CSV table of C-alpha atoms and ligand atoms in Angstrom, one decimal:
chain,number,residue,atom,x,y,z
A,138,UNK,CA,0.0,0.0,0.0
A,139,UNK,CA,1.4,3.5,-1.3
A,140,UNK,CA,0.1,6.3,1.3
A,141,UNK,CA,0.9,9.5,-0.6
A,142,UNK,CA,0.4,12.6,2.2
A,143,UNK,CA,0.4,15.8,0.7
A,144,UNK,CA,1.8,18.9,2.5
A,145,UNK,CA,1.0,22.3,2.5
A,146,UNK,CA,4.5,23.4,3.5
A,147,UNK,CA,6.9,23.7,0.5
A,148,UNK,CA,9.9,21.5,1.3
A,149,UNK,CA,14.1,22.0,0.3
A,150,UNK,CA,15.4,20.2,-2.8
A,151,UNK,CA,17.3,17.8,-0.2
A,152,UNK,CA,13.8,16.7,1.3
A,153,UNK,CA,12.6,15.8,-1.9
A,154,UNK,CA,14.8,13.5,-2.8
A,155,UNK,CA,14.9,12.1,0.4
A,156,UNK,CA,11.6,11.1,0.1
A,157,UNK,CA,11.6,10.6,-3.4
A,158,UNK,CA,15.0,7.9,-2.9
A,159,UNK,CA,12.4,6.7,-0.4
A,160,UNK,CA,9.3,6.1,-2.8
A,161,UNK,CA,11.6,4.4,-5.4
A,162,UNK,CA,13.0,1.5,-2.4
A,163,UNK,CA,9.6,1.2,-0.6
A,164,UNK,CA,7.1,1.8,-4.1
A,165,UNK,CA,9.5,-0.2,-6.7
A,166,UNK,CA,12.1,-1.9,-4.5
A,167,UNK,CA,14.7,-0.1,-5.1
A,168,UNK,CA,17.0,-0.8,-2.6
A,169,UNK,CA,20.5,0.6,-3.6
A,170,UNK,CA,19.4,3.3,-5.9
A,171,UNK,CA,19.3,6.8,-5.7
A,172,UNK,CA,16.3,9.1,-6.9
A,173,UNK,CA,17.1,11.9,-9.2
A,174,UNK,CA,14.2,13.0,-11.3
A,175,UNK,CA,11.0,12.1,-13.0
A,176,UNK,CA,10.1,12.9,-16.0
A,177,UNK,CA,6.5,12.7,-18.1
A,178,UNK,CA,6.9,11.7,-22.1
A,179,UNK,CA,4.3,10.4,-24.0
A,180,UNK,CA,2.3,9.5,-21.3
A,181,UNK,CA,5.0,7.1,-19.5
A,182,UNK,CA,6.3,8.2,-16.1
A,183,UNK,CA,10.5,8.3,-16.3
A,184,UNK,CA,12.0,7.7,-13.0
A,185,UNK,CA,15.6,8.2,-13.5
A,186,UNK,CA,17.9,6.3,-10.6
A,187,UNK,CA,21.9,6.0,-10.2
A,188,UNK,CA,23.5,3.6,-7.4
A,189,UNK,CA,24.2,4.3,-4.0
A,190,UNK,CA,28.0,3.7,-3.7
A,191,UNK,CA,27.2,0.3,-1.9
A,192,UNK,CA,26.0,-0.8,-5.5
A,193,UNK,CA,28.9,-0.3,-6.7
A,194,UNK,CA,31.0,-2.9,-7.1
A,195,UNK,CA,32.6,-6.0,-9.1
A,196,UNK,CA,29.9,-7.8,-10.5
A,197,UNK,CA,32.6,-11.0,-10.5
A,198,UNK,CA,34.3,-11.1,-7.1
A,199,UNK,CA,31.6,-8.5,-5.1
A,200,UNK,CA,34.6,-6.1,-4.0
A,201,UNK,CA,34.3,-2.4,-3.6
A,202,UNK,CA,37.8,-1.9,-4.0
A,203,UNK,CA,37.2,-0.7,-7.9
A,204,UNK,CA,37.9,2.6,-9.8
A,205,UNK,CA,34.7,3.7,-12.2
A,206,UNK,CA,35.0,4.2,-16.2
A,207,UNK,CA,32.2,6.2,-16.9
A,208,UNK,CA,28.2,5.3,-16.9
A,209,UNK,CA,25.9,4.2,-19.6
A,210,UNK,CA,22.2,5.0,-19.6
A,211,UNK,CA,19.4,2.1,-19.9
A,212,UNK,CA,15.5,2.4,-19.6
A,213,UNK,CA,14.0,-0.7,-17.8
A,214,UNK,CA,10.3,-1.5,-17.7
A,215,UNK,CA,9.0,-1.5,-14.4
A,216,UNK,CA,5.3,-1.9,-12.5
A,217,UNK,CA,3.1,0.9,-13.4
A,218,UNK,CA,1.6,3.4,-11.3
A,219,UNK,CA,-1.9,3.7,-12.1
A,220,UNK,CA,-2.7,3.0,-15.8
A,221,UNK,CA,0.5,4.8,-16.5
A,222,UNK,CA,3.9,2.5,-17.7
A,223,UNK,CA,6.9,3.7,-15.8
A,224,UNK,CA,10.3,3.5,-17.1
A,225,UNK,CA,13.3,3.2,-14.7
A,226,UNK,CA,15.9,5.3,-16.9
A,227,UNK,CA,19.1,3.9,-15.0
A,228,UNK,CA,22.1,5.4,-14.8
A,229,UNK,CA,25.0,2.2,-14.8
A,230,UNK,CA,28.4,2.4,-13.7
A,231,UNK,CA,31.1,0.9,-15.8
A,232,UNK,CA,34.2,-0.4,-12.8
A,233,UNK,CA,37.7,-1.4,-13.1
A,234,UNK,CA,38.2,-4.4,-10.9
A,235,UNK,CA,41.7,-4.6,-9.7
A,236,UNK,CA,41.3,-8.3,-8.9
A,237,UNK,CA,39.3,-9.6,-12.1
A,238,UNK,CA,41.7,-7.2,-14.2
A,239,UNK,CA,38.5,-5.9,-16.1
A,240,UNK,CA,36.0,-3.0,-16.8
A,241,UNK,CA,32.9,-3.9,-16.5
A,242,UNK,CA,29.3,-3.1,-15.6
A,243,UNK,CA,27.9,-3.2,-12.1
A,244,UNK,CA,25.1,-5.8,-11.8
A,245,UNK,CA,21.9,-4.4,-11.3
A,246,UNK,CA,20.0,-5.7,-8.4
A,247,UNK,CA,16.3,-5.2,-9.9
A,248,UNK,CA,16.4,-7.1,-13.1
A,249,UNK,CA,17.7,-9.9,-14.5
A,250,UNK,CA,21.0,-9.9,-17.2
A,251,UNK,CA,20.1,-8.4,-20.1
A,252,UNK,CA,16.4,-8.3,-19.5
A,253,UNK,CA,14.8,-4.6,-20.5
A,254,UNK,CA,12.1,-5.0,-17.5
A,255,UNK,CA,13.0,-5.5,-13.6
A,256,UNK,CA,12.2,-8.5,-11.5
A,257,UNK,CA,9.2,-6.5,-10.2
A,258,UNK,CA,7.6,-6.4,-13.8
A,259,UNK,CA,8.0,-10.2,-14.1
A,260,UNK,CA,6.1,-10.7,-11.2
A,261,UNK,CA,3.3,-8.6,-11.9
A,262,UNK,CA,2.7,-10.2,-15.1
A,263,UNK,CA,2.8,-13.6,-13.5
A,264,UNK,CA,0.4,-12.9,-11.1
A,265,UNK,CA,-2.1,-11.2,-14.1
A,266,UNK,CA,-0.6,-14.1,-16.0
A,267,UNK,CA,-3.4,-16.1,-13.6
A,268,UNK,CA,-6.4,-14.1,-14.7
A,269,UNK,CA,-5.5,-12.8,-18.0
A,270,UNK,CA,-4.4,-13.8,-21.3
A,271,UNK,CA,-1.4,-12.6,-22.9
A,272,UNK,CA,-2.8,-10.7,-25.3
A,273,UNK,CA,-5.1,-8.4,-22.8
A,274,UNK,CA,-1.6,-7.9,-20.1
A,275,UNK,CA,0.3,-6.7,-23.3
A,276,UNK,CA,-2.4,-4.3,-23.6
A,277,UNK,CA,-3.2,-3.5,-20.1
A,278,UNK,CA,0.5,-2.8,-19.5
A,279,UNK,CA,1.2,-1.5,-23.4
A,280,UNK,CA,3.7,-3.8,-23.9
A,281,UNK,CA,4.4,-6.4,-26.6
A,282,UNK,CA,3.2,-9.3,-26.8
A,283,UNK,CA,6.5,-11.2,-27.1
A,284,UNK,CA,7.5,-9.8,-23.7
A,285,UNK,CA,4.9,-11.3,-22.0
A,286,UNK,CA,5.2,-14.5,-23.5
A,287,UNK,CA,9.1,-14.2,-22.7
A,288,UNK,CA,8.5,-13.3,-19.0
A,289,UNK,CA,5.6,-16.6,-19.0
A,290,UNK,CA,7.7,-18.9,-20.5
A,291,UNK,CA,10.5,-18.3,-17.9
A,292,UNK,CA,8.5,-18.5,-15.3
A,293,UNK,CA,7.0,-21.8,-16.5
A,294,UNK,CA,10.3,-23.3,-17.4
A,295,UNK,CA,11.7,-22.5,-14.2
A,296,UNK,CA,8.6,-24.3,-12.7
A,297,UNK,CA,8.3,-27.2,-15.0
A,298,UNK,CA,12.0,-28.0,-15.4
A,299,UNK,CA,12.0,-31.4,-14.2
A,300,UNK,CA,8.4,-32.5,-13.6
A,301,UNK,CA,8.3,-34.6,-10.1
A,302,UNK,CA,7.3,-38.4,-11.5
A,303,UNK,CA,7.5,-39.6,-7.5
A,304,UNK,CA,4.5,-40.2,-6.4
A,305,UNK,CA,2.6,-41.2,-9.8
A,306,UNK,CA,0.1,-44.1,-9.7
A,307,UNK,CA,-2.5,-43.7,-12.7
A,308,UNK,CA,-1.8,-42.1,-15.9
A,309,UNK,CA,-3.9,-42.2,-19.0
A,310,UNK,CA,-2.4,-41.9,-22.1
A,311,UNK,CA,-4.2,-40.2,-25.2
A,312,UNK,CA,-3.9,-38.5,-28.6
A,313,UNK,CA,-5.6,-35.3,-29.2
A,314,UNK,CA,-6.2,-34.2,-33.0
A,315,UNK,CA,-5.5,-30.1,-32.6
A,316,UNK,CA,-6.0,-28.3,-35.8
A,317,UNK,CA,-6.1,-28.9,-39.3
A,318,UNK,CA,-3.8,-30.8,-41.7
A,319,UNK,CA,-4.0,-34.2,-39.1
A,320,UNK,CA,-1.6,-32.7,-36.0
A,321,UNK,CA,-1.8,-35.4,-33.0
A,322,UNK,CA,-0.5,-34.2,-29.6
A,323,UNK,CA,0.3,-37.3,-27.3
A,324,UNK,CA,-0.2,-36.4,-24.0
A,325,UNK,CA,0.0,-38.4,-20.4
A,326,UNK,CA,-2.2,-37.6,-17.5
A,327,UNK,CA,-1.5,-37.8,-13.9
A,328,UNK,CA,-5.5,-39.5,-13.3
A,329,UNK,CA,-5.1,-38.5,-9.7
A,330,UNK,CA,-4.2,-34.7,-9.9
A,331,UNK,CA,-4.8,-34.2,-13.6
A,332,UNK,CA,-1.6,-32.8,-14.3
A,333,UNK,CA,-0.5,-33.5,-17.8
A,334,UNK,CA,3.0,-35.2,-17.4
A,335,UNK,CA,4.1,-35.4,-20.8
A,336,UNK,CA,3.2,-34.1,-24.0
A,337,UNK,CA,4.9,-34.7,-27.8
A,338,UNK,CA,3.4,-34.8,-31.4
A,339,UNK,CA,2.6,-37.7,-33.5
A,340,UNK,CA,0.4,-40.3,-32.1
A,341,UNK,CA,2.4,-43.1,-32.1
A,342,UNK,CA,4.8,-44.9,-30.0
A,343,UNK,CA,7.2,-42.5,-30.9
A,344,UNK,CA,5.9,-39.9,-28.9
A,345,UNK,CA,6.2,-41.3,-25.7
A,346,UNK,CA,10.1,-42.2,-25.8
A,347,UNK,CA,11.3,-39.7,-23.8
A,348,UNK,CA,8.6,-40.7,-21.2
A,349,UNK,CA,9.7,-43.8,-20.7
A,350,UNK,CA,13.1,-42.5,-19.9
A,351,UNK,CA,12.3,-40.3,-17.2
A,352,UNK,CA,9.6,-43.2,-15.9
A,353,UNK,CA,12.7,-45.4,-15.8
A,354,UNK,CA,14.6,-42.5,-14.5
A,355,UNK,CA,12.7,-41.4,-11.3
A,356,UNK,CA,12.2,-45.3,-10.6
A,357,UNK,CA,8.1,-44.9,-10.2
A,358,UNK,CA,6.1,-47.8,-9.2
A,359,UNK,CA,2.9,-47.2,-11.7
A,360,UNK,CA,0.0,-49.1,-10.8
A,361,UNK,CA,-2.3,-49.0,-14.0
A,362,UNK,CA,-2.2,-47.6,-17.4
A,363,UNK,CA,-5.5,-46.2,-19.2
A,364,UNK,CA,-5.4,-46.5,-23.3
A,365,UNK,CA,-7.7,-47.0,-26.1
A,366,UNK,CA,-7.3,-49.8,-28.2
A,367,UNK,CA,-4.7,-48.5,-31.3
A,368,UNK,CA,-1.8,-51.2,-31.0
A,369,UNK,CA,0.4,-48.1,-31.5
A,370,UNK,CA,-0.1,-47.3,-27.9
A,371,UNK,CA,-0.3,-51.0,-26.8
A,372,UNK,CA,2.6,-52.2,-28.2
A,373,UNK,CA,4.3,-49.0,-26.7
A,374,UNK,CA,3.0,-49.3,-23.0
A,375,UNK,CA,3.4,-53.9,-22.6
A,376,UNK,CA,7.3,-53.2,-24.1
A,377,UNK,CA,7.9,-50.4,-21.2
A,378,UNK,CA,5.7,-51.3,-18.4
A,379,UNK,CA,5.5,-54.9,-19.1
A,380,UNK,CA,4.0,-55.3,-16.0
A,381,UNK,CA,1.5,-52.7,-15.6
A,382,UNK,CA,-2.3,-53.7,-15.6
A,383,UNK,CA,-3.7,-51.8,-18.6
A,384,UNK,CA,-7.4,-50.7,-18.5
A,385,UNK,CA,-8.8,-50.1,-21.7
A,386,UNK,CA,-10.7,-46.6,-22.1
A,387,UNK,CA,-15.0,-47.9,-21.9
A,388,UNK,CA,-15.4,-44.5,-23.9
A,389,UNK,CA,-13.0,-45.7,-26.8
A,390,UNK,CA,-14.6,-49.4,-26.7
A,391,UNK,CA,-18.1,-47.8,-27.8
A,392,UNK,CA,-17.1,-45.6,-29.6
A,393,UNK,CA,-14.9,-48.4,-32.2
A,394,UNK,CA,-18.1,-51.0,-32.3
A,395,UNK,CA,-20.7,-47.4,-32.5
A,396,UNK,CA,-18.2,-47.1,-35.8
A,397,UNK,CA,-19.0,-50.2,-37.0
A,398,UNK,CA,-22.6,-49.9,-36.2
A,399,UNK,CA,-22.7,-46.8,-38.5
A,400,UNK,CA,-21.2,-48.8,-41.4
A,401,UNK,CA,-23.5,-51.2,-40.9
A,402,UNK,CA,-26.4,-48.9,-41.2
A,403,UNK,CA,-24.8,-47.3,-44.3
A,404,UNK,CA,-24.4,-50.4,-45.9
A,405,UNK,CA,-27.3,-51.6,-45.6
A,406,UNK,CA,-29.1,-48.5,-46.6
A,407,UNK,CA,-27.2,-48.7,-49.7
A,408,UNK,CA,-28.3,-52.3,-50.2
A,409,UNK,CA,-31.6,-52.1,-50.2
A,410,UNK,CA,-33.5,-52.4,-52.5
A,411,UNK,CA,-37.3,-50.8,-51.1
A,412,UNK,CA,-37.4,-47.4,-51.3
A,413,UNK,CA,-40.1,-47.0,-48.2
A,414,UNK,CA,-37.6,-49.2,-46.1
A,415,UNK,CA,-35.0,-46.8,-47.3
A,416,UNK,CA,-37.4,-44.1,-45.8
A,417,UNK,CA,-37.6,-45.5,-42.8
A,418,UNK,CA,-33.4,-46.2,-41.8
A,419,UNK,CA,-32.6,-42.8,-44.0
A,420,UNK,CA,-31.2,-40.2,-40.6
A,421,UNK,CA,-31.3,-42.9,-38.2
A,422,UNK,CA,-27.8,-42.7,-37.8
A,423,UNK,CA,-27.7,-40.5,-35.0
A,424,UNK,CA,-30.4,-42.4,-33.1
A,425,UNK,CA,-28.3,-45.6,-33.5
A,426,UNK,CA,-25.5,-43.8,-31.9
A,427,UNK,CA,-27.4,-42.1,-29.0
A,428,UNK,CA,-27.9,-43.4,-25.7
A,429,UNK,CA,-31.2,-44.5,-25.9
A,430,UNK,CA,-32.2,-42.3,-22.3
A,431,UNK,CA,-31.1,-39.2,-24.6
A,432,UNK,CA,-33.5,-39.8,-27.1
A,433,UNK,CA,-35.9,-36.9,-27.4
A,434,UNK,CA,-39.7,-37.6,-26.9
A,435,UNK,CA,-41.0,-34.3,-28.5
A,436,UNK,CA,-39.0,-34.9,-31.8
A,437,UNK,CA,-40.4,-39.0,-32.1
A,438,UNK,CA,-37.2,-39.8,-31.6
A,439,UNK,CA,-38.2,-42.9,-29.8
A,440,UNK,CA,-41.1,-43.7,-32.5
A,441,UNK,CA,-38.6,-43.4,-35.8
A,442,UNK,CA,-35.6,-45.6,-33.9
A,443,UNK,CA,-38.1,-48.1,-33.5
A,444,UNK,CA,-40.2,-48.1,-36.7
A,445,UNK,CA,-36.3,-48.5,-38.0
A,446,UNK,CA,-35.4,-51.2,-36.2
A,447,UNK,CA,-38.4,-52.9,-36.9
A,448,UNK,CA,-38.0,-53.3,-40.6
A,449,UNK,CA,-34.7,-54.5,-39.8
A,450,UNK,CA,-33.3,-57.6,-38.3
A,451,UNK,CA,-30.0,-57.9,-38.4
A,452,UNK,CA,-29.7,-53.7,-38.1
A,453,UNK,CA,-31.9,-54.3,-35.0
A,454,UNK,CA,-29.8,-57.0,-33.6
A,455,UNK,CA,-26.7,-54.8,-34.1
A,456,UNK,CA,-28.4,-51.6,-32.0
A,457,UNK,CA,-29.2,-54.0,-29.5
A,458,UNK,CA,-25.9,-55.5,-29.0
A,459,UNK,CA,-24.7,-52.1,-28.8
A,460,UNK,CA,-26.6,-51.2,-26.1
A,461,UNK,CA,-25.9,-54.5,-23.9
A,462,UNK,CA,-21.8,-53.9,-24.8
A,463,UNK,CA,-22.4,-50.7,-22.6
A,464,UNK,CA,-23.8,-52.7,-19.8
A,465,UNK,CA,-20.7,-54.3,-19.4
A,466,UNK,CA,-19.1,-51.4,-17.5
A,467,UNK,CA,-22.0,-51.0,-15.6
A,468,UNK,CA,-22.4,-54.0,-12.9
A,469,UNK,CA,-21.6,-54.3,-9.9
A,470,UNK,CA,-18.4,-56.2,-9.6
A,471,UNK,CA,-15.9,-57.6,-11.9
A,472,UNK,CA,-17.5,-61.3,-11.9
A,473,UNK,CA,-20.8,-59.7,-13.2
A,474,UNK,CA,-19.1,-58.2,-15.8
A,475,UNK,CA,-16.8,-61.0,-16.9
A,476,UNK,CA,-20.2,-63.2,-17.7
A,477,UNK,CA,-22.1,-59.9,-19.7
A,478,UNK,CA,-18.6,-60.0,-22.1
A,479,UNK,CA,-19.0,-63.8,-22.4
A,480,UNK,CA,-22.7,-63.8,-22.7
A,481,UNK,CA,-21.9,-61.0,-25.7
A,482,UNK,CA,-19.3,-62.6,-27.3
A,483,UNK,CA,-22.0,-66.1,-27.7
A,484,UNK,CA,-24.3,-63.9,-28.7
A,485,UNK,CA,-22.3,-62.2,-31.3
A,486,UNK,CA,-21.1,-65.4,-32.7
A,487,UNK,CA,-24.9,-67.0,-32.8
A,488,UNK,CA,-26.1,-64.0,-34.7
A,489,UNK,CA,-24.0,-64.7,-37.8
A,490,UNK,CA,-23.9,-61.3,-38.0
A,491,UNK,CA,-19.9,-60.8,-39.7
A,492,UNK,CA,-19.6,-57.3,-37.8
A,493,UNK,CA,-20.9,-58.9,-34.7
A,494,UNK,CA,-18.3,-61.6,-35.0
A,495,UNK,CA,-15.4,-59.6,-35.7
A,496,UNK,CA,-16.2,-57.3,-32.8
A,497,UNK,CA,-16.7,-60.5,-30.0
A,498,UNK,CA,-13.1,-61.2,-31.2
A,499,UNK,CA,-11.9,-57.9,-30.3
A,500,UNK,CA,-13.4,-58.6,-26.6
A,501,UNK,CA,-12.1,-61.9,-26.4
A,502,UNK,CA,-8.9,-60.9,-27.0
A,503,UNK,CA,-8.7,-57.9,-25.0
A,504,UNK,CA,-11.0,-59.5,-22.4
A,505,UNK,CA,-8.4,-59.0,-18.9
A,506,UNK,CA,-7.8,-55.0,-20.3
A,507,UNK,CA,-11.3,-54.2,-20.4
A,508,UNK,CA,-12.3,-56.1,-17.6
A,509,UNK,CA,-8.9,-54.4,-15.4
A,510,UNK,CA,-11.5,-51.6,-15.6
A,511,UNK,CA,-13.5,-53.2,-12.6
A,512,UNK,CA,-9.6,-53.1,-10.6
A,513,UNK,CA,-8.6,-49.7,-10.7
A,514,UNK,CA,-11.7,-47.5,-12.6
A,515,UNK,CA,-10.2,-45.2,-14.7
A,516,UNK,CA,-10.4,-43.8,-18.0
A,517,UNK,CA,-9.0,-41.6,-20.5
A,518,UNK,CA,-12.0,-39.3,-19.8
A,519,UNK,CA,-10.5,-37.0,-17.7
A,520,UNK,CA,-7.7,-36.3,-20.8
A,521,UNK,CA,-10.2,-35.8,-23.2
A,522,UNK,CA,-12.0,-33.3,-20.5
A,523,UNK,CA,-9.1,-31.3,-21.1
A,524,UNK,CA,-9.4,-31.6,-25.0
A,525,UNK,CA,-11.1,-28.0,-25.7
A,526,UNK,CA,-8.9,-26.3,-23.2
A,527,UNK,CA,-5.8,-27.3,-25.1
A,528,UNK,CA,-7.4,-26.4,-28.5
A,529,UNK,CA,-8.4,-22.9,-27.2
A,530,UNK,CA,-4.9,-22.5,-26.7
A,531,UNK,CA,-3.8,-23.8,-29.7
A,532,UNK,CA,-6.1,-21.8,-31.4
A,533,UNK,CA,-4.3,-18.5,-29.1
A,534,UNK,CA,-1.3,-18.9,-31.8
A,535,UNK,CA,0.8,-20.5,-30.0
A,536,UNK,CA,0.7,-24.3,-31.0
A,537,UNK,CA,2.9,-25.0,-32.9
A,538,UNK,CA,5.0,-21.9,-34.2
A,539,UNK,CA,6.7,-22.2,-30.3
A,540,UNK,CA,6.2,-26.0,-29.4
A,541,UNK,CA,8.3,-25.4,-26.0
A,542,UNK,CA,5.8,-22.7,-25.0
A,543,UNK,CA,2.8,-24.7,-25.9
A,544,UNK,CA,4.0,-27.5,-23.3
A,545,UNK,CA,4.7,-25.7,-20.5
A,546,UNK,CA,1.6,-24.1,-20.9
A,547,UNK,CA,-0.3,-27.5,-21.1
A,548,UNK,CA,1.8,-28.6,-18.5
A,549,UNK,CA,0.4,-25.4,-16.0
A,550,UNK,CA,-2.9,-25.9,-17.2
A,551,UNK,CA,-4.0,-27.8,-14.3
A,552,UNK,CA,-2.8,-24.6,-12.2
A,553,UNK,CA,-5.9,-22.4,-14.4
A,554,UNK,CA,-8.2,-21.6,-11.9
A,555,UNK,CA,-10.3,-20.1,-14.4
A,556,UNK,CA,-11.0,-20.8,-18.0
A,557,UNK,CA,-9.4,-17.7,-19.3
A,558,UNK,CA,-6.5,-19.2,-21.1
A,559,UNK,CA,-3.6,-16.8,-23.3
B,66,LIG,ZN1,36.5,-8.4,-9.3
């Protein structure tokens, strides 16, 4: 908190920069500089400052025992007063160090090496960096954007530099398609915190290698993995955690047999040859693929899937297996759900249904991984929660032109306490 009195008795020059030495150490943390004047140009506030001789010294071996070469004169962005920007126009001595036989420059204590804003600044925009995007600080402060994202993605480096593995029990590992022109993120999810633990393009075992290496690294016990069903993944996770339950994703098993269900419908559509039992399956698609307790009364939904499946056997046969391949993530213990995937699997292979078939292998063969569900519960769900945070951000021009960036801020996404993302 700045208390500014104001005093009706006129003060002596000294006074003022007294107080004025003061403002610039208790206002902007200035600790070892002098006040000498402010200025007003172009509606920035110019507070020149030059070092209290304690400040001046070897910036190699700290002494004071050094002989000054001159100043140079630098403006430094610092934390605005008001609305207004204020520039610190610092004056910087140059030293001769008799011990490190060199001239050099002092070393400023308010700002970083070669940085044009002080250590102040940075802070500030870290803490609007919680509520802003980068875009409305650059204009708030009337700064570039660049310098914002510069000051961010030190911070977040800084933060993210070695990203603790320790304690890490569940992770779900995804793709995420962001963009046009097919780009696949891969990306690993703590399932207990939801921190995203590892991110790379491409969607293939490739983009998990250097995961593995810092898994193997930190020497982390992982209890379960969550996956969909692409080998790619598969292959990937049984040759680096050989022995790690996986748990395929329930989402991703519906979602491959609702695939097959919608060729099915489109082929036979195509196939038949009765133009009023064309009628009746034409834009069922969607009702197929809907959770039958979504199904909307007031637009027949209900009526049309019916009069649909009703015309159709083996289209009716495949809806329903759909519907009873959901069930099995929905008993009450593992044992239950063990006999619905059997009981599907006969079913499939009495219907003589060829799509039916090919899908009951699928389960039998990844019977345990879908079943592990019942062990541990998880999902890729959470993951694909994140999904339209990280293509807001994508879409915030930063995906791919500065792929560093775009990590660390997917990997301080979890810190976004609200969904204003920059
Ligand atoms: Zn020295």
């Amino acid at each position: 908190m700045i208390i500014i009195q104001i005093f009706c008795i006129s003060r002596t020059r000294l006074e003022n920069k007294i107080m004025s030495t003061s403002f610039v150490y208790h206002a902007l943390g200035l600790r070892d500089q002098f006040y000498k004047r402010t200025r007003f140009l172009r509606g920035a506030v110019i507070i020149e400052v030059f070092p209290k001789p304690e400040a001046i010294r070897c910036p190699e071996c700290h002494s004071r025992s050094v002989t000054k070469r001159g100043t140079i004169q630098r403006d430094i962005r610092t934390i605005p007063i008001g609305s207004k920007p204020v520039l610190l126009r610092a004056i910087i001595q140059r030293i001769w160090c008799p011990f490190c036989q060199f001239v050099r420059q002092i070393k400023l204590s308010f700002s970083n090496k070669g940085k044009s804003y002080t250590r102040a600044f940075e802070r500030y925009v870290i803490e609007l960096s919680q509520l802003m995007t980068i875009k409305d600080i650059a204009n708030h402060l009337r700064i570039s954007w660049d310098t914002i994202k510069e000051i961010q993605k030190a911070h977040l480096k800084q933060r993210y530099k070695g990203i603790k593995l320790k304690n890490i029990k569940r992770i779900a590992i995804d793709e995420i398609s962001i963009g046009k022109g097919h780009q696949y993120l891969t990306i690993v999810m703590d399932l207990q915190t939801g921190r995203i633990l590892h991110v790379d393009k491409g969607k293939g075992g490739d983009a998990l290698k250097t995961f593995w290496k810092k898994i193997k690294l930190s020497k982390v016990q992982i209890e379960a993995v969550s996956i969909d069903m692409s080998p790619a993944y598969l292959s990937a996770v049984v040759e680096n955690l050989p022995k790690v339950p996986i748990v395929f994703d329930r989402f991703h098993v519906v979602k491959l047999f609702n695939e097959k269900l919608s060729n099915f419908r489109r082929d036979l559509y195509n196939h038949l040859s009765d133009s009023d039992e064309q009628k009746l399956i034409k834009g069922t698609r969607w009702l197929l693929l809907k959770n039958p307790e979504n199904l909307k009364d007031d637009k027949k939904e209900p009526e049309r899937l019916k009069k649909a499946l009703e015309i159709n056997q083996p289209l009716s046969t495949v809806y329903y297996m759909k519907e009873e391949l959901r069930q099995i993530w929905n008993q009450p213990d593992k044992e239950t759900a063990k006999k619905v995937v059997s009981n599907w699997i006969n079913l499939a292979n009495v219907s003589n249904i060829p799509v039916l078939k090919k899908f009951a292998k699928t389960l039998s063969l990844h019977k345990i991984r879908i079943l592990a569900y019942y062990d541990f519960f998880i999902s890729t769900g959470p993951l694909e929660g994140t999904n339209n945070k990280i293509k807001t951000m994508k879409r915030k021009a930063y995906g791919y032109r500065d792929f560093e960036f775009f990590k660390l801020k997917l990997f301080d996404l979890h810190n976004k306490k609200y969904a204003l993302i920059g």
